Amino acid sequence: MDIAVILFAFFGGLGLFLYGIKAMSDGLQTVAGDRLRVILEKGTSTPLRGALTGALVTALIQSSSGTTVIAIGLVNAGLLTLRQAIGVIMGANVGTTITAYLIGFNLKDYALPIIAIGVFLIFFAKNKKVNYIGQVIFGFGLLFYGMDIMGQGMQPLRSSPIFYNLMLNVENNAFLGVAIGAVFTGIVQSSSATIGILQGLANQHLVSISQAVPMLFGMNIGTCMTALLASIGTTVAARRAALSHLFFNVIGTVIFLPLFIIGVLPIIVELFTNAIFFVLPGVQGNWDTINPMMKIAQYHGVFNILNTIILIPFVAILATVVSKLIPAKEDEIDLSPHYLEPRLLNNLPVALANAKHELVRMGNIAFEVLQNSVEFFSTREEENRTKAKLNEELVDKLKVDIESYVVRAISGKNLTDVLSKKSHTILHAIVDIERVGDHSENIVELAEYAQAHKLSFSEQAM
């Protein structure tokens, strides 16, 4: 067994696979634009509607982290409650299973023609939206091409005693499988990638379903690591949402792993699969006829759907628990931006929408500074002076943050007239709002001067 050949094929195929997912996700997000945020704002009146909306948005953009990030931003702005965001996150888990189902169709024989169609639309279509649709098609084809290369590279593992013994241990100890799946996904930072690898191993008959499912549960836990790491040093709302995502998947594993071990979950998944074939007209098949990749996709889908159905009535309890574990500090002013998510910089319409919402937040804070300054001028209350100074510092910081974010978002991109106008409007507005903060600071300084020199003002002057 040539280790170099295995490694080159595996990591080369993995690279193509990951880039395919990214190209598909970026293209879909660009086509959808700011409508994603609007859908999330309006479709989350209840946790159930939030879950359905989260599933729909994630299925459209093929990025559960993207959906989660937008939801967290809306929580920070007060446009979504934590309970609504938890519903969206649950739905995002369901929506992200679409990738596994796409892989399950095993379209590797059509990968190159699909790539060719995508490239043609990218380079020869004159409409930008069609270019992005071509990017989606290109990524879709590249996903299967990368899977095929990975599969070919993994074939020699059949003769590896080390790999055989590892899989034997996983079959005998389901908790080991969960740990392997969680750690591997935590390292790779993409559950779609690791589940795709698992499907590739199953397709090569290197992993049985009984070995794959515990690892699948672990991969659902490991995918929370991305949000947890990203939430370090961020707002309380972001940390609460990330923790609720972890709780959701850990609780699901605690429920469904024993059901899998005692043989109940396999019966449920098989019945679910056979029911699909029964409902679909003109489609013949059953659990025994589908390929191993689709079987893993079915377990992935059933796990997340049932987990959401079971836990969605307890969203309020989950929100209460994470709020107590991560309490808010009442006297602390949060100096971090709420909307400026770096992972969405490639999606220009959404990035500018984020900057606009941060701009509105900056304007509201500047208005508070002005109110506190005027109150201090009138009453000389120390609390008003402290709030005015702290919030003015926040206004100055947000000016720099928003300006930097917008410049990074538009840098190196061909802007439409609408996006160009929007970006310039934001950049001009932050300067004007920052001036309001500066003038408010001047009012505080004048009041301090008057206080120090015991100057008084007439009622008419006040």
Tab-separated table of C-alpha atoms in Angstrom:
chain	number	residue	atom	x	y	z
A	1	MET	CA	0.000	0.000	0.000
A	2	ASP	CA	1.536	3.301	-1.167
A	3	ILE	CA	0.859	5.815	1.610
A	4	ALA	CA	1.800	8.772	-0.591
A	5	VAL	CA	-0.766	7.829	-3.257
A	6	ILE	CA	-3.502	7.495	-0.625
A	7	LEU	CA	-2.646	10.848	0.963
A	8	PHE	CA	-2.388	12.713	-2.352
A	9	ALA	CA	-5.692	11.328	-3.623
A	10	PHE	CA	-7.469	11.810	-0.300
A	11	PHE	CA	-6.366	15.384	0.393
A	12	GLY	CA	-6.559	16.394	-3.267
A	13	GLY	CA	-10.091	15.037	-3.500
A	14	LEU	CA	-10.966	16.627	-0.155
A	15	GLY	CA	-9.703	19.989	-1.409
A	16	LEU	CA	-11.871	19.790	-4.533
A	17	PHE	CA	-14.834	18.632	-2.443
A	18	LEU	CA	-14.508	21.510	0.041
A	19	TYR	CA	-14.033	24.072	-2.716
A	20	GLY	CA	-17.096	22.679	-4.472
A	21	ILE	CA	-19.211	23.161	-1.340
A	22	LYS	CA	-17.828	26.697	-0.887
A	23	ALA	CA	-18.427	27.666	-4.525
A	24	MET	CA	-21.976	26.338	-4.339
A	25	SER	CA	-22.706	28.114	-1.052
A	26	ASP	CA	-21.155	31.445	-2.115
A	27	GLY	CA	-23.035	31.430	-5.417
A	28	LEU	CA	-26.364	30.663	-3.767
A	29	GLN	CA	-25.863	33.335	-1.091
A	30	THR	CA	-24.983	35.956	-3.705
A	31	VAL	CA	-28.046	35.120	-5.802
A	32	ALA	CA	-30.261	35.260	-2.710
A	33	GLY	CA	-28.690	38.512	-1.483
A	34	ASP	CA	-30.226	40.360	1.449
A	35	ARG	CA	-33.489	38.438	1.052
A	36	LEU	CA	-32.060	35.818	3.450
A	37	ARG	CA	-32.028	38.316	6.297
A	38	VAL	CA	-35.554	39.503	5.448
A	39	ILE	CA	-36.841	35.905	5.425
A	40	LEU	CA	-35.276	35.227	8.828
A	41	GLU	CA	-36.663	38.459	10.289
A	42	LYS	CA	-40.231	37.782	9.139
A	43	GLY	CA	-40.442	33.993	9.377
A	44	THR	CA	-39.604	33.397	13.026
A	45	SER	CA	-42.682	34.454	15.001
A	46	THR	CA	-42.718	31.048	16.741
A	47	PRO	CA	-39.954	28.458	17.295
A	48	LEU	CA	-41.685	26.110	14.828
A	49	ARG	CA	-41.817	28.754	12.105
A	50	GLY	CA	-38.225	29.637	12.956
A	51	ALA	CA	-37.165	26.010	12.482
A	52	LEU	CA	-38.957	25.792	9.131
A	53	THR	CA	-37.403	29.083	8.027
A	54	GLY	CA	-33.936	27.998	9.182
A	55	ALA	CA	-34.274	24.720	7.286
A	56	LEU	CA	-35.425	26.517	4.128
A	57	VAL	CA	-32.674	29.145	4.183
A	58	THR	CA	-29.945	26.577	4.899
A	59	ALA	CA	-31.215	24.276	2.152
A	60	LEU	CA	-31.040	27.230	-0.248
A	61	ILE	CA	-27.556	28.468	0.661
A	62	GLN	CA	-26.015	25.127	1.751
A	63	SER	CA	-24.414	26.718	4.796
A	64	SER	CA	-25.754	26.106	8.289
A	65	SER	CA	-23.029	28.357	9.740
A	66	GLY	CA	-24.150	31.178	7.427
A	67	THR	CA	-27.750	30.837	8.635
A	68	THR	CA	-26.629	30.674	12.267
A	69	VAL	CA	-24.413	33.754	11.903
A	70	ILE	CA	-27.252	35.828	10.421
A	71	ALA	CA	-29.595	34.666	13.198
A	72	ILE	CA	-27.060	35.629	15.888
A	73	GLY	CA	-26.678	39.071	14.320
A	74	LEU	CA	-30.440	39.585	14.447
A	75	VAL	CA	-30.470	38.554	18.127
A	76	ASN	CA	-27.761	41.104	18.908
A	77	ALA	CA	-29.827	43.814	17.248
A	78	GLY	CA	-32.990	42.895	19.109
A	79	LEU	CA	-34.751	41.850	15.900
A	80	LEU	CA	-34.902	38.215	17.052
A	81	THR	CA	-35.213	36.801	20.544
A	82	LEU	CA	-32.874	34.046	21.693
A	83	ARG	CA	-35.822	31.614	21.558
A	84	GLN	CA	-36.504	32.484	17.931
A	85	ALA	CA	-32.812	32.111	17.080
A	86	ILE	CA	-32.690	28.658	18.693
A	87	GLY	CA	-35.584	27.613	16.448
A	88	VAL	CA	-33.652	28.857	13.410
A	89	ILE	CA	-30.521	26.962	14.514
A	90	MET	CA	-32.533	23.747	14.912
A	91	GLY	CA	-33.919	24.222	11.419
A	92	ALA	CA	-30.434	24.919	10.060
A	93	ASN	CA	-29.394	21.458	11.278
A	94	VAL	CA	-32.201	19.962	9.194
A	95	GLY	CA	-31.436	22.097	6.138
A	96	THR	CA	-27.759	21.171	6.080
A	97	THR	CA	-28.657	17.480	5.558
A	98	ILE	CA	-29.460	18.368	1.930
A	99	THR	CA	-25.720	18.172	1.153
A	100	ALA	CA	-25.598	14.561	2.349
A	101	TYR	CA	-28.645	13.711	0.233
A	102	LEU	CA	-27.055	15.302	-2.845
A	103	ILE	CA	-23.934	13.199	-2.283
A	104	GLY	CA	-26.150	10.143	-1.817
A	105	PHE	CA	-27.342	10.391	-5.423
A	106	ASN	CA	-23.753	9.515	-6.427
A	107	LEU	CA	-23.592	11.524	-9.658
A	108	LYS	CA	-19.832	11.059	-10.084
A	109	ASP	CA	-20.262	9.832	-13.690
A	110	TYR	CA	-21.817	13.207	-14.565
A	111	ALA	CA	-19.379	15.364	-12.568
A	112	LEU	CA	-17.257	16.563	-15.504
A	113	PRO	CA	-20.210	17.543	-17.761
A	114	ILE	CA	-21.753	19.424	-14.819
A	115	ILE	CA	-18.442	21.235	-14.235
A	116	ALA	CA	-18.266	22.101	-17.947
A	117	ILE	CA	-21.770	23.628	-17.895
A	118	GLY	CA	-20.896	25.675	-14.811
A	119	VAL	CA	-17.650	26.984	-16.327
A	120	PHE	CA	-19.461	27.917	-19.551
A	121	LEU	CA	-22.019	29.998	-17.627
A	122	ILE	CA	-19.310	31.637	-15.506
A	123	PHE	CA	-17.170	32.761	-18.454
A	124	PHE	CA	-19.615	33.283	-21.310
A	125	ALA	CA	-22.920	34.431	-19.784
A	126	LYS	CA	-23.224	38.237	-19.738
A	127	ASN	CA	-25.779	38.384	-16.934
A	128	LYS	CA	-24.130	38.472	-13.484
A	129	LYS	CA	-26.899	36.450	-11.865
A	130	VAL	CA	-26.408	33.737	-14.494
A	131	ASN	CA	-22.656	33.857	-13.725
A	132	TYR	CA	-23.400	33.089	-10.085
A	133	ILE	CA	-25.803	30.308	-11.069
A	134	GLY	CA	-22.917	28.911	-13.120
A	135	GLN	CA	-20.771	29.073	-9.984
A	136	VAL	CA	-23.383	27.008	-8.140
A	137	ILE	CA	-23.452	24.395	-10.930
A	138	PHE	CA	-19.640	24.343	-11.087
A	139	GLY	CA	-19.436	23.763	-7.315
A	140	PHE	CA	-22.062	21.022	-7.543
A	141	GLY	CA	-20.025	19.141	-10.152
A	142	LEU	CA	-16.748	19.702	-8.314
A	143	LEU	CA	-18.278	18.233	-5.164
A	144	PHE	CA	-18.884	14.888	-6.914
A	145	TYR	CA	-15.553	14.952	-8.739
A	146	GLY	CA	-13.718	15.463	-5.445
A	147	MET	CA	-15.737	12.642	-3.866
A	148	ASP	CA	-14.752	10.308	-6.706
A	149	ILE	CA	-11.033	11.087	-6.308
A	150	MET	CA	-11.258	10.629	-2.532
A	151	GLY	CA	-13.005	7.283	-3.043
A	152	GLN	CA	-10.304	6.035	-5.385
A	153	GLY	CA	-7.608	7.090	-2.931
A	154	MET	CA	-9.272	5.268	-0.030
A	155	GLN	CA	-9.555	1.882	-1.797
A	156	PRO	CA	-6.125	0.640	-0.566
A	157	LEU	CA	-7.363	0.984	3.029
A	158	ARG	CA	-9.208	-2.311	2.508
A	159	SER	CA	-5.912	-4.126	2.992
A	160	SER	CA	-4.821	-2.076	6.016
A	161	PRO	CA	-4.952	-4.054	9.302
A	162	ILE	CA	-4.706	-0.796	11.294
A	163	PHE	CA	-7.822	0.641	9.644
A	164	TYR	CA	-9.647	-2.694	9.972
A	165	ASN	CA	-8.914	-2.911	13.708
A	166	LEU	CA	-9.976	0.709	14.240
A	167	MET	CA	-13.339	0.106	12.566
A	168	LEU	CA	-13.762	-3.123	14.550
A	169	ASN	CA	-13.244	-1.163	17.775
A	170	VAL	CA	-15.804	1.426	16.631
A	171	GLU	CA	-18.350	-1.330	15.982
A	172	ASN	CA	-17.751	-2.770	19.449
A	173	ASN	CA	-17.711	0.636	21.175
A	174	ALA	CA	-20.188	3.179	19.806
A	175	PHE	CA	-18.862	5.889	22.139
A	176	LEU	CA	-15.461	5.614	20.447
A	177	GLY	CA	-17.195	6.255	17.130
A	178	VAL	CA	-18.916	9.355	18.548
A	179	ALA	CA	-15.573	10.650	19.856
A	180	ILE	CA	-13.798	10.053	16.520
A	181	GLY	CA	-16.564	11.835	14.601
A	182	ALA	CA	-16.622	14.812	16.982
A	183	VAL	CA	-12.842	15.290	17.060
A	184	PHE	CA	-12.421	14.853	13.297
A	185	THR	CA	-15.181	17.371	12.526
A	186	GLY	CA	-13.861	19.780	15.143
A	187	ILE	CA	-10.499	19.729	13.348
A	188	VAL	CA	-11.861	19.979	9.790
A	189	GLN	CA	-14.486	22.588	10.853
A	190	SER	CA	-17.057	21.291	8.362
A	191	SER	CA	-19.612	18.586	9.083
A	192	SER	CA	-20.584	18.478	5.391
A	193	ALA	CA	-16.989	17.553	4.557
A	194	THR	CA	-16.573	14.879	7.237
A	195	ILE	CA	-19.987	13.344	6.550
A	196	GLY	CA	-19.076	13.335	2.849
A	197	ILE	CA	-15.855	11.483	3.708
A	198	LEU	CA	-17.877	9.018	5.791
A	199	GLN	CA	-20.215	8.464	2.843
A	200	GLY	CA	-17.203	7.877	0.593
A	201	LEU	CA	-15.801	5.283	3.002
A	202	ALA	CA	-19.181	3.539	3.112
A	203	ASN	CA	-19.435	3.550	-0.675
A	204	GLN	CA	-16.065	1.776	-0.856
A	205	HIS	CA	-17.363	-0.750	1.728
A	206	LEU	CA	-14.625	0.329	4.118
A	207	VAL	CA	-17.169	1.270	6.785
A	208	SER	CA	-20.428	-0.495	7.602
A	209	ILE	CA	-23.604	1.344	8.575
A	210	SER	CA	-23.278	0.085	12.156
A	211	GLN	CA	-19.807	1.663	12.298
A	212	ALA	CA	-20.787	4.855	10.468
A	213	VAL	CA	-23.834	5.961	12.486
A	214	PRO	CA	-22.047	6.583	15.845
A	215	MET	CA	-19.421	8.607	13.975
A	216	LEU	CA	-22.257	10.495	12.259
A	217	PHE	CA	-23.686	11.476	15.655
A	218	GLY	CA	-20.227	12.649	16.726
A	219	MET	CA	-19.906	14.738	13.564
A	220	ASN	CA	-23.129	16.543	14.445
A	221	ILE	CA	-21.554	17.428	17.806
A	222	GLY	CA	-18.196	18.365	16.269
A	223	THR	CA	-19.772	20.865	13.889
A	224	CYS	CA	-20.710	23.013	16.914
A	225	MET	CA	-16.999	23.646	17.506
A	226	THR	CA	-16.927	26.210	14.682
A	227	ALA	CA	-19.597	28.372	16.308
A	228	LEU	CA	-18.129	27.895	19.798
A	229	LEU	CA	-14.659	29.021	18.695
A	230	ALA	CA	-16.104	31.921	16.709
A	231	SER	CA	-18.144	33.062	19.733
A	232	ILE	CA	-15.105	33.424	22.031
A	233	GLY	CA	-14.714	37.091	22.899
A	234	THR	CA	-17.985	38.060	21.208
A	235	THR	CA	-21.346	39.145	22.586
A	236	VAL	CA	-23.380	37.339	25.219
A	237	ALA	CA	-26.081	36.564	22.638
A	238	ALA	CA	-23.555	34.959	20.285
A	239	ARG	CA	-22.155	32.756	23.050
A	240	ARG	CA	-25.639	31.720	24.166
A	241	ALA	CA	-26.666	30.782	20.624
A	242	ALA	CA	-23.466	28.766	20.091
A	243	LEU	CA	-23.978	26.920	23.387
A	244	SER	CA	-27.611	26.150	22.533
A	245	HIS	CA	-26.418	24.608	19.242
A	246	LEU	CA	-24.044	22.325	21.191
A	247	PHE	CA	-26.765	21.351	23.681
A	248	PHE	CA	-29.168	20.553	20.840
A	249	ASN	CA	-26.793	18.060	19.209
A	250	VAL	CA	-25.500	16.537	22.461
A	251	ILE	CA	-29.057	15.944	23.716
A	252	GLY	CA	-29.952	14.406	20.345
A	253	THR	CA	-27.003	12.026	20.575
A	254	VAL	CA	-27.927	11.073	24.151
A	255	ILE	CA	-31.447	10.233	22.938
A	256	PHE	CA	-30.709	8.466	19.659
A	257	LEU	CA	-27.430	6.611	20.281
A	258	PRO	CA	-29.072	4.168	22.753
A	259	LEU	CA	-32.002	3.764	20.329
A	260	PHE	CA	-29.506	2.865	17.611
A	261	ILE	CA	-27.639	0.398	19.828
A	262	ILE	CA	-30.820	-1.482	20.825
A	263	GLY	CA	-32.050	-1.565	17.219
A	264	VAL	CA	-34.993	0.863	17.407
A	265	LEU	CA	-33.500	3.671	15.283
A	266	PRO	CA	-32.595	1.344	12.363
A	267	ILE	CA	-36.256	0.254	12.195
A	268	ILE	CA	-37.422	3.904	12.182
A	269	VAL	CA	-34.986	4.893	9.419
A	270	GLU	CA	-35.876	1.852	7.306
A	271	LEU	CA	-39.615	2.551	7.666
A	272	PHE	CA	-39.019	6.213	6.790
A	273	THR	CA	-37.080	5.227	3.664
A	274	ASN	CA	-39.661	2.702	2.507
A	275	ALA	CA	-42.430	5.258	3.107
A	276	ILE	CA	-40.645	7.707	0.789
A	277	PHE	CA	-40.511	5.115	-1.991
A	278	PHE	CA	-44.172	4.292	-1.392
A	279	VAL	CA	-45.217	7.947	-1.686
A	280	LEU	CA	-43.083	8.804	-4.742
A	281	PRO	CA	-44.983	7.806	-7.906
A	282	GLY	CA	-43.134	5.660	-10.421
A	283	VAL	CA	-40.025	5.261	-8.228
A	284	GLN	CA	-39.151	1.685	-7.359
A	285	GLY	CA	-36.945	0.725	-4.441
A	286	ASN	CA	-36.613	0.199	-0.702
A	287	TRP	CA	-34.018	0.336	2.065
A	288	ASP	CA	-32.173	-2.699	0.726
A	289	THR	CA	-31.750	-1.239	-2.775
A	290	ILE	CA	-30.310	2.209	-1.963
A	291	ASN	CA	-26.541	2.741	-1.890
A	292	PRO	CA	-24.575	3.096	1.392
A	293	MET	CA	-24.098	6.839	0.854
A	294	MET	CA	-27.852	7.400	0.713
A	295	LYS	CA	-28.332	5.219	3.812
A	296	ILE	CA	-26.001	7.506	5.765
A	297	ALA	CA	-27.873	10.528	4.391
A	298	GLN	CA	-31.128	8.988	5.625
A	299	TYR	CA	-29.734	8.487	9.133
A	300	HIS	CA	-28.438	12.068	9.078
A	301	GLY	CA	-31.815	13.415	7.961
A	302	VAL	CA	-33.948	11.338	10.343
A	303	PHE	CA	-31.682	12.187	13.305
A	304	ASN	CA	-31.969	15.948	12.759
A	305	ILE	CA	-35.673	15.943	11.859
A	306	LEU	CA	-36.720	13.835	14.869
A	307	ASN	CA	-34.351	15.709	17.180
A	308	THR	CA	-35.938	19.006	16.120
A	309	ILE	CA	-39.478	17.635	16.557
A	310	ILE	CA	-38.635	16.338	20.051
A	311	LEU	CA	-36.786	19.421	21.319
A	312	ILE	CA	-38.711	22.299	19.736
A	313	PRO	CA	-41.383	22.299	22.497
A	314	PHE	CA	-38.533	22.859	24.980
A	315	VAL	CA	-36.962	25.882	23.258
A	316	ALA	CA	-37.999	28.192	26.114
A	317	ILE	CA	-36.347	25.897	28.679
A	318	LEU	CA	-33.178	25.646	26.579
A	319	ALA	CA	-33.046	29.449	26.249
A	320	THR	CA	-33.432	29.815	30.025
A	321	VAL	CA	-30.658	27.293	30.725
A	322	VAL	CA	-28.094	28.893	28.386
A	323	SER	CA	-29.036	32.370	29.680
A	324	LYS	CA	-28.287	31.253	33.250
A	325	LEU	CA	-25.031	29.582	32.206
A	326	ILE	CA	-23.953	32.731	30.334
A	327	PRO	CA	-25.488	35.649	32.274
A	328	ALA	CA	-25.449	39.204	30.950
A	329	LYS	CA	-23.397	41.822	32.793
A	330	GLU	CA	-25.777	44.699	33.372
A	331	ASP	CA	-23.211	47.437	33.973
A	332	GLU	CA	-20.877	46.431	31.155
A	333	ILE	CA	-21.103	48.219	27.821
A	334	ASP	CA	-20.505	45.830	24.959
A	335	LEU	CA	-17.822	47.393	22.735
A	336	SER	CA	-17.966	44.742	20.034
A	337	PRO	CA	-19.907	45.166	16.772
A	338	HIS	CA	-23.077	43.069	16.614
A	339	TYR	CA	-23.516	42.632	12.870
A	340	LEU	CA	-20.084	42.751	11.246
A	341	GLU	CA	-19.594	39.027	10.672
A	342	PRO	CA	-16.304	38.390	8.756
A	343	ARG	CA	-17.543	35.042	7.387
A	344	LEU	CA	-20.157	36.893	5.307
A	345	LEU	CA	-17.747	39.327	3.633
A	346	ASN	CA	-17.833	37.314	0.402
A	347	ASN	CA	-21.598	37.807	0.199
A	348	LEU	CA	-21.580	41.523	-0.643
A	349	PRO	CA	-25.352	42.246	-0.413
A	350	VAL	CA	-25.582	40.588	3.007
A	351	ALA	CA	-22.311	42.201	4.182
A	352	LEU	CA	-23.583	45.686	3.273
A	353	ALA	CA	-26.920	44.908	4.944
A	354	ASN	CA	-24.941	43.952	8.065
A	355	ALA	CA	-23.016	47.229	7.874
A	356	LYS	CA	-26.286	49.159	7.485
A	357	HIS	CA	-27.767	47.534	10.606
A	358	GLU	CA	-24.550	48.275	12.525
A	359	LEU	CA	-24.799	51.866	11.267
A	360	VAL	CA	-28.350	52.150	12.649
A	361	ARG	CA	-27.107	50.762	15.969
A	362	MET	CA	-24.268	53.317	15.929
A	363	GLY	CA	-26.814	56.095	15.300
A	364	ASN	CA	-28.966	54.975	18.229
A	365	ILE	CA	-25.926	54.939	20.520
A	366	ALA	CA	-24.898	58.419	19.313
A	367	PHE	CA	-28.413	59.640	20.162
A	368	GLU	CA	-28.022	58.165	23.662
A	369	VAL	CA	-24.697	60.008	23.995
A	370	LEU	CA	-26.415	63.265	23.077
A	371	GLN	CA	-29.228	62.630	25.577
A	372	ASN	CA	-26.768	61.762	28.376
A	373	SER	CA	-24.662	64.840	27.584
A	374	VAL	CA	-27.634	67.192	27.719
A	375	GLU	CA	-28.836	65.544	30.945
A	376	PHE	CA	-25.389	65.974	32.517
A	377	PHE	CA	-25.296	69.615	31.414
A	378	SER	CA	-28.663	70.169	33.103
A	379	THR	CA	-28.372	68.012	36.232
A	380	ARG	CA	-24.601	67.458	36.751
A	381	GLU	CA	-25.372	63.832	37.631
A	382	GLU	CA	-22.222	61.711	37.443
A	383	GLU	CA	-24.074	58.707	35.991
A	384	ASN	CA	-24.995	60.685	32.864
A	385	ARG	CA	-21.402	61.821	32.340
A	386	THR	CA	-20.067	58.257	32.694
A	387	LYS	CA	-22.608	56.854	30.237
A	388	ALA	CA	-21.957	59.647	27.746
A	389	LYS	CA	-18.194	59.088	27.772
A	390	LEU	CA	-18.384	55.306	27.538
A	391	ASN	CA	-20.918	55.388	24.717
A	392	GLU	CA	-18.923	58.046	22.860
A	393	GLU	CA	-15.934	55.687	22.934
A	394	LEU	CA	-18.184	52.998	21.481
A	395	VAL	CA	-19.321	55.349	18.687
A	396	ASP	CA	-15.678	56.067	17.793
A	397	LYS	CA	-14.848	52.362	17.766
A	398	LEU	CA	-17.882	51.448	15.657
A	399	LYS	CA	-16.902	54.094	13.091
A	400	VAL	CA	-13.552	52.359	12.602
A	401	ASP	CA	-15.107	48.875	12.617
A	402	ILE	CA	-17.855	49.675	10.091
A	403	GLU	CA	-15.488	51.585	7.816
A	404	SER	CA	-13.001	48.708	7.810
A	405	TYR	CA	-15.750	46.131	7.230
A	406	VAL	CA	-17.248	47.963	4.238
A	407	VAL	CA	-13.830	48.531	2.650
A	408	ARG	CA	-12.986	44.831	3.045
A	409	ALA	CA	-16.383	43.834	1.622
A	410	ILE	CA	-16.106	45.946	-1.557
A	411	SER	CA	-12.363	45.524	-2.110
A	412	GLY	CA	-11.561	43.751	-5.388
A	413	LYS	CA	-15.209	43.321	-6.388
A	414	ASN	CA	-17.152	44.623	-9.388
A	415	LEU	CA	-19.964	46.617	-7.811
A	416	THR	CA	-23.364	47.186	-9.344
A	417	ASP	CA	-24.664	50.772	-9.277
A	418	VAL	CA	-27.000	49.912	-6.396
A	419	LEU	CA	-24.277	48.311	-4.253
A	420	SER	CA	-21.806	51.099	-5.069
A	421	LYS	CA	-24.301	53.756	-3.972
A	422	LYS	CA	-25.166	51.806	-0.825
A	423	SER	CA	-21.504	51.395	0.206
A	424	HIS	CA	-20.706	55.102	-0.325
A	425	THR	CA	-23.823	56.138	1.604
A	426	ILE	CA	-22.755	54.010	4.572
A	427	LEU	CA	-19.196	55.390	4.524
A	428	HIS	CA	-20.458	58.995	4.486
A	429	ALA	CA	-23.109	58.360	7.155
A	430	ILE	CA	-20.678	56.933	9.715
A	431	VAL	CA	-18.631	60.146	9.552
A	432	ASP	CA	-21.738	62.267	10.181
A	433	ILE	CA	-22.875	60.093	13.089
A	434	GLU	CA	-19.398	60.147	14.622
A	435	ARG	CA	-19.532	63.965	14.553
A	436	VAL	CA	-22.721	63.838	16.648
A	437	GLY	CA	-20.750	61.887	19.249
A	438	ASP	CA	-17.917	64.433	19.141
A	439	HIS	CA	-20.300	67.374	19.598
A	440	SER	CA	-21.947	65.543	22.506
A	441	GLU	CA	-18.529	65.077	24.077
A	442	ASN	CA	-17.965	68.832	23.729
A	443	ILE	CA	-21.199	69.447	25.668
A	444	VAL	CA	-19.889	67.247	28.504
A	445	GLU	CA	-16.567	69.107	28.524
A	446	LEU	CA	-18.348	72.472	28.677
A	447	ALA	CA	-20.473	71.217	31.568
A	448	GLU	CA	-17.335	69.999	33.368
A	449	TYR	CA	-15.709	73.399	32.847
A	450	ALA	CA	-18.765	75.175	34.199
A	451	GLN	CA	-18.853	72.818	37.191
A	452	ALA	CA	-15.148	73.264	37.936
A	453	HIS	CA	-15.371	77.068	37.751
A	454	LYS	CA	-18.757	77.191	39.526
A	455	LEU	CA	-20.434	78.892	36.614
A	456	SER	CA	-24.207	79.057	36.577
A	457	PHE	CA	-26.643	79.558	33.756
A	458	SER	CA	-29.904	81.420	33.721
A	459	GLU	CA	-33.152	79.541	33.202
A	460	GLN	CA	-33.423	81.077	29.759
A	461	ALA	CA	-29.925	79.829	28.813
A	462	MET	CA	-30.707	76.345	30.074
